[in-house]
Amino acid sequence: MSPNDLTLPASRRDLRLPFGIVLAVAACVAPVFLGNYALHAIIIALIFLLPAHGLNLLVGYTGLLSLAQAAFFGIGAYTSGLLAVRFGTPFYLNFLAAGVLAGALALPLGIPALRLRATSFVMCTLGFVIIGQAIAKNWISLTRGDMGLSGIPKPYFALGPASFTVSGTTGFYYLVLAISVLGTLAAYLIVRSAAGRNMVAIRENETLAESVGIPTWRYKLVVFMISAAFAGLGGSIYAHYLTVVSPLTFQMYYSTTMLIIVLGGGAGTISGVVFGSLLFVGLSEALRVAPEVRMIAYGLSLLVLVFWFPRGFAPLLDRVWSYLGERK
């Protein structure tokens, strides 16, 4: 139990276990009741959940607005795709390499960028995305330019003499579900640790945090790297799911989507980001069947969010919890 749980009413704490069990059962049996297209929408939402968790650590808990997630998402996608296509390495190695490389590249990028003022930092992170897309388009010998990488295999696992490939929408759904649960748990453990409390202190008042001995710049750099690693992991799964990667993977659409997930779901909350990913990404994918109204409906949902839920859906989720606790 975390310290924050001690401040919750007992009725709300009691509801967490049965609610979690119901949610877990619903997630496990979803393929039985949902068609392939609905599962596809959920898969895309769960893939974007990983980079959204990383961005939430940066924006929601440390107070740094970054537009660079698409760059690290693309780096992870290309890393995983290149390893799979050129060397035939199993998925788990590609997955880990994508996260490690994205996090490592964030180090030299973050050292100068994090010394800038807030607005300059945002513009600098936007520059990372533009540079990443330019490299993907022009380093043809490595990335094949605008033709992109094709034929990326589905996730392949080699465990001793046994090996298997995850194929089909249902199989991929369970793989992404397991990874997203582990990613959500990792984000939760980070924010509930002493480091997480220091991140919040930096967000609230960086000068005061530094005065009490918190190495603020070092914390921001480490969180920037962790955020990039989360994005790289998401890019890896994305590449193996679509089996193709192109310079479009670096487009700003992905950064804005991740930002909408965090701000719309509720920056600084884990449950809000999970809800935001399922709502905004899932809604966008589900509406592809009606392209003539897709962007209109998506735009209207954003307007509703801005006018009625300026702090995201996290406060609404809290009110639902409180209502259920009172009804219990």
Coordinates of C-alpha atoms in Angstrom, one line a residue:
M1 CA 0.0 0.0 0.0
S2 CA 1.4 3.4 -0.9
P3 CA 1.3 6.4 1.5
N4 CA -1.3 8.0 -0.7
D5 CA -3.7 5.1 -0.2
L6 CA -3.8 5.8 3.5
T7 CA -5.6 9.1 2.8
L8 CA -8.4 7.4 0.8
P9 CA -11.6 6.5 2.5
A10 CA -11.7 2.8 3.5
S11 CA -14.7 2.2 1.2
R12 CA -12.7 3.4 -1.8
R13 CA -9.7 1.2 -0.8
D14 CA -12.0 -1.8 -0.5
L15 CA -13.3 -1.2 -4.0
R16 CA -9.9 -1.3 -5.7
L17 CA -9.4 -5.1 -5.5
P18 CA -12.8 -6.2 -6.9
F19 CA -12.7 -3.5 -9.6
G20 CA -9.2 -4.6 -10.6
I21 CA -10.3 -8.2 -10.8
V22 CA -13.3 -7.3 -13.0
L23 CA -11.1 -5.1 -15.2
A24 CA -8.5 -8.0 -15.6
V25 CA -11.2 -10.5 -16.4
A26 CA -12.8 -8.1 -19.0
A27 CA -9.4 -7.5 -20.6
C28 CA -8.7 -11.3 -20.8
V29 CA -12.0 -12.2 -22.4
A30 CA -12.3 -9.2 -24.7
P31 CA -11.3 -11.2 -27.8
V32 CA -14.2 -13.5 -27.3
F33 CA -16.8 -10.7 -27.6
L34 CA -15.0 -8.2 -29.9
G35 CA -14.3 -8.4 -33.6
N36 CA -10.9 -8.0 -35.2
Y37 CA -11.4 -4.3 -35.9
A38 CA -12.3 -3.5 -32.3
L39 CA -9.3 -5.5 -31.1
H40 CA -7.1 -3.5 -33.6
A41 CA -8.3 -0.2 -32.1
I42 CA -7.5 -1.5 -28.6
I43 CA -4.0 -2.7 -29.7
I44 CA -3.1 0.7 -31.2
A45 CA -4.4 2.4 -28.0
L46 CA -2.2 0.0 -25.8
I47 CA 0.8 0.6 -28.0
F48 CA 0.5 4.4 -27.6
L49 CA 0.1 3.9 -23.8
L50 CA 3.8 3.2 -23.4
P51 CA 5.1 6.5 -24.9
A52 CA 2.2 8.3 -23.1
H53 CA 3.4 6.9 -19.8
G54 CA 6.8 8.2 -20.6
L55 CA 5.5 11.6 -21.5
N56 CA 3.4 11.7 -18.4
L57 CA 6.5 11.2 -16.3
L58 CA 8.0 14.3 -18.0
V59 CA 5.0 16.5 -18.3
G60 CA 2.7 15.4 -15.4
Y61 CA 5.2 14.7 -12.7
T62 CA 8.3 16.7 -13.6
G63 CA 6.7 19.7 -15.3
L64 CA 8.6 19.6 -18.6
L65 CA 6.6 19.9 -21.8
S66 CA 8.2 17.9 -24.6
L67 CA 7.3 17.3 -28.2
A68 CA 10.1 14.9 -28.8
Q69 CA 8.2 11.6 -28.2
A70 CA 7.6 11.1 -31.9
A71 CA 11.4 11.2 -32.5
F72 CA 12.1 8.5 -29.9
F73 CA 9.0 6.5 -31.0
G74 CA 10.5 6.5 -34.6
I75 CA 14.0 5.6 -33.3
G76 CA 12.5 2.6 -31.5
A77 CA 10.5 1.5 -34.5
Y78 CA 13.5 1.7 -36.9
T79 CA 15.8 0.1 -34.4
S80 CA 13.5 -2.9 -33.9
G81 CA 12.7 -3.1 -37.6
L82 CA 16.3 -3.0 -38.8
L83 CA 17.4 -5.7 -36.3
A84 CA 14.6 -8.0 -37.2
V85 CA 15.0 -7.5 -41.0
R86 CA 18.8 -7.6 -41.3
F87 CA 19.8 -9.9 -38.4
G88 CA 16.6 -11.9 -37.7
T89 CA 16.9 -11.3 -34.0
P90 CA 14.0 -12.4 -31.8
F91 CA 11.4 -9.8 -30.7
Y92 CA 12.5 -9.5 -27.1
L93 CA 16.0 -8.4 -28.1
N94 CA 14.7 -5.9 -30.6
F95 CA 12.2 -4.6 -28.0
L96 CA 14.9 -4.1 -25.4
A97 CA 17.4 -2.6 -27.9
A98 CA 14.8 -0.1 -29.1
G99 CA 14.2 1.2 -25.5
V100 CA 17.9 1.3 -24.6
L101 CA 18.9 3.1 -27.8
A102 CA 16.1 5.6 -27.5
G103 CA 17.0 6.3 -23.9
A104 CA 20.7 6.5 -24.7
L105 CA 20.2 9.0 -27.5
A106 CA 18.1 11.2 -25.2
L107 CA 21.3 11.7 -23.1
P108 CA 23.3 13.9 -25.6
L109 CA 20.1 15.5 -26.8
G110 CA 18.9 16.4 -23.3
I111 CA 22.2 17.7 -21.9
P112 CA 22.0 21.0 -23.9
A113 CA 18.2 21.1 -24.2
L114 CA 17.4 20.9 -20.5
R115 CA 19.6 24.0 -19.8
L116 CA 17.2 26.1 -21.9
R117 CA 14.2 28.0 -20.6
A118 CA 10.8 26.2 -20.8
T119 CA 9.6 27.7 -24.1
S120 CA 13.0 27.2 -25.7
F121 CA 13.1 23.6 -24.5
V122 CA 9.7 22.9 -26.2
M123 CA 11.0 24.3 -29.5
C124 CA 14.2 22.3 -29.1
T125 CA 12.3 19.1 -28.7
L126 CA 10.3 19.9 -31.8
G127 CA 13.6 20.2 -33.6
F128 CA 14.4 16.6 -32.6
V129 CA 11.4 15.4 -34.4
I130 CA 12.2 17.3 -37.6
I131 CA 15.8 16.1 -37.5
G132 CA 14.7 12.5 -37.0
Q133 CA 12.4 12.6 -39.9
A134 CA 15.0 14.2 -42.1
I135 CA 17.5 11.5 -41.2
A136 CA 15.0 8.7 -41.9
K137 CA 14.2 10.2 -45.3
N138 CA 17.8 10.8 -46.4
W139 CA 19.9 8.0 -44.9
I140 CA 18.7 5.7 -47.7
S141 CA 21.4 3.1 -47.3
L142 CA 20.2 2.4 -43.8
T143 CA 16.5 3.3 -43.8
R144 CA 15.6 3.0 -47.5
G145 CA 14.3 6.6 -47.4
D146 CA 10.7 7.2 -48.3
M147 CA 10.3 3.5 -49.4
G148 CA 10.6 2.6 -45.7
L149 CA 11.3 -0.8 -44.2
S150 CA 8.9 -3.5 -45.1
G151 CA 8.6 -7.1 -44.3
I152 CA 9.3 -6.6 -40.6
P153 CA 8.3 -10.0 -39.1
K154 CA 5.7 -10.5 -36.4
P155 CA 7.1 -10.9 -32.9
Y156 CA 9.3 -14.0 -32.8
F157 CA 10.5 -15.6 -29.6
A158 CA 13.3 -18.1 -29.3
L159 CA 13.6 -19.8 -25.9
G160 CA 16.2 -22.5 -26.1
P161 CA 15.1 -25.2 -28.5
A162 CA 11.6 -23.9 -28.6
S163 CA 10.5 -20.9 -30.7
F164 CA 7.2 -19.4 -31.7
T165 CA 5.7 -16.4 -33.5
V166 CA 2.9 -14.3 -32.3
S167 CA 0.5 -14.0 -35.2
G168 CA -3.1 -12.9 -35.6
T169 CA -5.0 -10.1 -34.0
T170 CA -5.9 -12.1 -30.9
G171 CA -2.3 -13.2 -30.2
F172 CA -0.9 -9.7 -30.7
Y173 CA -3.6 -8.3 -28.4
Y174 CA -2.5 -10.5 -25.5
L175 CA 1.2 -9.7 -26.1
V176 CA 0.5 -5.9 -26.1
L177 CA -1.8 -6.3 -23.1
A178 CA 0.9 -8.0 -21.1
I179 CA 3.5 -5.4 -22.1
S180 CA 1.2 -2.5 -21.4
V181 CA 0.4 -3.9 -17.9
L182 CA 4.1 -4.2 -17.1
G183 CA 4.7 -0.7 -18.5
T184 CA 1.9 0.7 -16.4
L185 CA 3.3 -1.1 -13.3
A186 CA 6.8 0.4 -14.0
A187 CA 5.4 3.9 -14.3
Y188 CA 3.4 3.4 -11.1
L189 CA 6.4 2.2 -9.2
I190 CA 8.5 5.2 -10.4
V191 CA 6.0 7.8 -9.3
R192 CA 5.4 6.1 -6.0
S193 CA 9.1 6.0 -5.2
A194 CA 11.2 8.6 -3.5
A195 CA 12.4 9.7 -6.9
G196 CA 8.8 10.2 -7.9
R197 CA 8.2 12.5 -4.9
N198 CA 11.3 14.5 -5.9
M199 CA 9.9 14.8 -9.5
V200 CA 6.7 16.3 -8.1
A201 CA 8.8 18.7 -6.0
I202 CA 10.6 19.9 -9.1
R203 CA 7.3 20.4 -10.9
E204 CA 5.8 22.4 -8.0
N205 CA 8.9 24.6 -7.3
E206 CA 12.2 23.8 -8.9
T207 CA 14.1 26.5 -7.0
L208 CA 12.8 25.3 -3.6
A209 CA 13.5 21.7 -4.6
E210 CA 17.1 22.6 -5.4
S211 CA 17.5 24.5 -2.1
V212 CA 16.7 21.4 -0.1
G213 CA 19.3 19.4 -1.9
I214 CA 17.5 17.7 -4.8
P215 CA 19.7 17.7 -7.9
T216 CA 17.0 19.0 -10.2
W217 CA 18.9 19.1 -13.5
R218 CA 20.1 15.5 -13.0
Y219 CA 16.6 14.4 -12.2
K220 CA 15.2 16.1 -15.3
L221 CA 17.9 14.5 -17.5
V222 CA 17.2 11.0 -16.1
V223 CA 13.4 11.4 -16.5
F224 CA 13.9 12.7 -20.1
M225 CA 15.9 9.5 -20.8
I226 CA 13.3 7.2 -19.2
S227 CA 10.5 9.0 -21.1
A228 CA 12.5 8.4 -24.3
A229 CA 12.9 4.7 -23.5
F230 CA 9.2 4.3 -23.0
A231 CA 8.6 5.9 -26.4
G232 CA 11.3 3.6 -28.0
L233 CA 9.6 0.5 -26.6
G234 CA 6.2 1.7 -28.0
G235 CA 7.8 2.2 -31.4
S236 CA 9.2 -1.3 -31.4
I237 CA 5.8 -2.9 -30.8
Y238 CA 4.3 -0.6 -33.5
A239 CA 6.9 -1.7 -36.1
H240 CA 6.3 -5.4 -35.5
Y241 CA 2.5 -4.9 -35.5
L242 CA 2.3 -3.0 -38.8
T243 CA 5.3 -4.8 -40.3
V244 CA 6.4 -1.6 -42.0
V245 CA 8.2 1.6 -40.9
S246 CA 8.6 4.8 -42.8
P247 CA 9.7 8.4 -42.1
L248 CA 6.1 9.2 -41.4
T249 CA 6.6 7.4 -38.0
F250 CA 8.4 10.6 -37.0
Q251 CA 5.5 12.9 -37.9
M252 CA 4.2 15.4 -35.3
Y253 CA 0.8 13.7 -35.3
Y254 CA 2.3 11.1 -33.0
S255 CA 3.7 13.6 -30.6
T256 CA 0.4 15.5 -30.4
T257 CA -1.5 12.3 -30.0
M258 CA 0.6 11.4 -27.0
L259 CA 0.2 14.9 -25.6
I260 CA -3.6 14.7 -26.0
I261 CA -3.6 11.3 -24.1
V262 CA -1.7 12.8 -21.2
L263 CA -3.5 16.1 -20.9
G264 CA -6.9 14.7 -21.8
G265 CA -6.6 11.8 -19.5
G266 CA -5.2 13.8 -16.7
A267 CA -1.5 14.8 -16.4
G268 CA 0.1 13.5 -13.3
T269 CA -2.1 10.5 -12.9
I270 CA -1.5 6.9 -14.1
S271 CA -5.2 5.9 -14.3
G272 CA -6.0 9.1 -16.3
V273 CA -3.3 8.2 -18.9
V274 CA -4.6 4.7 -19.3
F275 CA -8.2 6.0 -19.7
G276 CA -7.0 8.7 -22.1
S277 CA -5.1 6.3 -24.3
L278 CA -8.1 3.9 -24.6
L279 CA -10.5 6.9 -25.2
F280 CA -8.6 9.1 -27.6
V281 CA -6.6 6.6 -29.6
G282 CA -9.2 3.9 -29.5
L283 CA -11.9 6.4 -30.6
S284 CA -9.7 7.7 -33.5
E285 CA -9.0 4.1 -34.7
A286 CA -12.6 3.0 -34.3
L287 CA -13.8 5.9 -36.4
R288 CA -11.7 5.0 -39.4
V289 CA -14.7 3.0 -40.6
A290 CA -16.4 6.4 -41.1
P291 CA -13.7 8.6 -42.6
E292 CA -16.1 11.4 -43.5
V293 CA -17.0 12.0 -39.9
R294 CA -13.9 10.7 -38.2
M295 CA -12.0 14.0 -37.8
I296 CA -15.2 16.0 -37.0
A297 CA -16.1 13.6 -34.2
Y298 CA -12.5 13.6 -32.9
G299 CA -12.4 17.4 -33.0
L300 CA -15.7 17.7 -31.2
S301 CA -14.5 15.4 -28.5
L302 CA -11.4 17.6 -28.0
L303 CA -13.7 20.7 -27.7
V304 CA -15.8 18.9 -25.1
L305 CA -12.6 18.1 -23.2
V306 CA -11.3 21.7 -23.3
F307 CA -14.6 23.3 -22.2
W308 CA -15.9 20.8 -19.7
F309 CA -12.8 18.9 -18.5
P310 CA -9.9 21.4 -18.6
R311 CA -7.9 19.2 -16.2
G312 CA -8.6 16.1 -18.1
F313 CA -10.8 13.2 -17.1
A314 CA -8.8 12.3 -14.0
P315 CA -11.1 14.5 -11.7
L316 CA -14.1 12.8 -13.2
L317 CA -12.6 9.4 -12.5
D318 CA -12.0 10.5 -8.9
R319 CA -15.6 11.5 -8.6
V320 CA -16.8 8.2 -9.9
W321 CA -14.6 6.4 -7.3
S322 CA -16.0 8.7 -4.5
Y323 CA -19.6 8.0 -5.7
L324 CA -19.0 4.2 -5.7
G325 CA -17.5 4.4 -2.3
E326 CA -20.5 6.3 -0.9
R327 CA -22.9 3.8 -2.5
K328 CA -21.1 0.8 -1.0

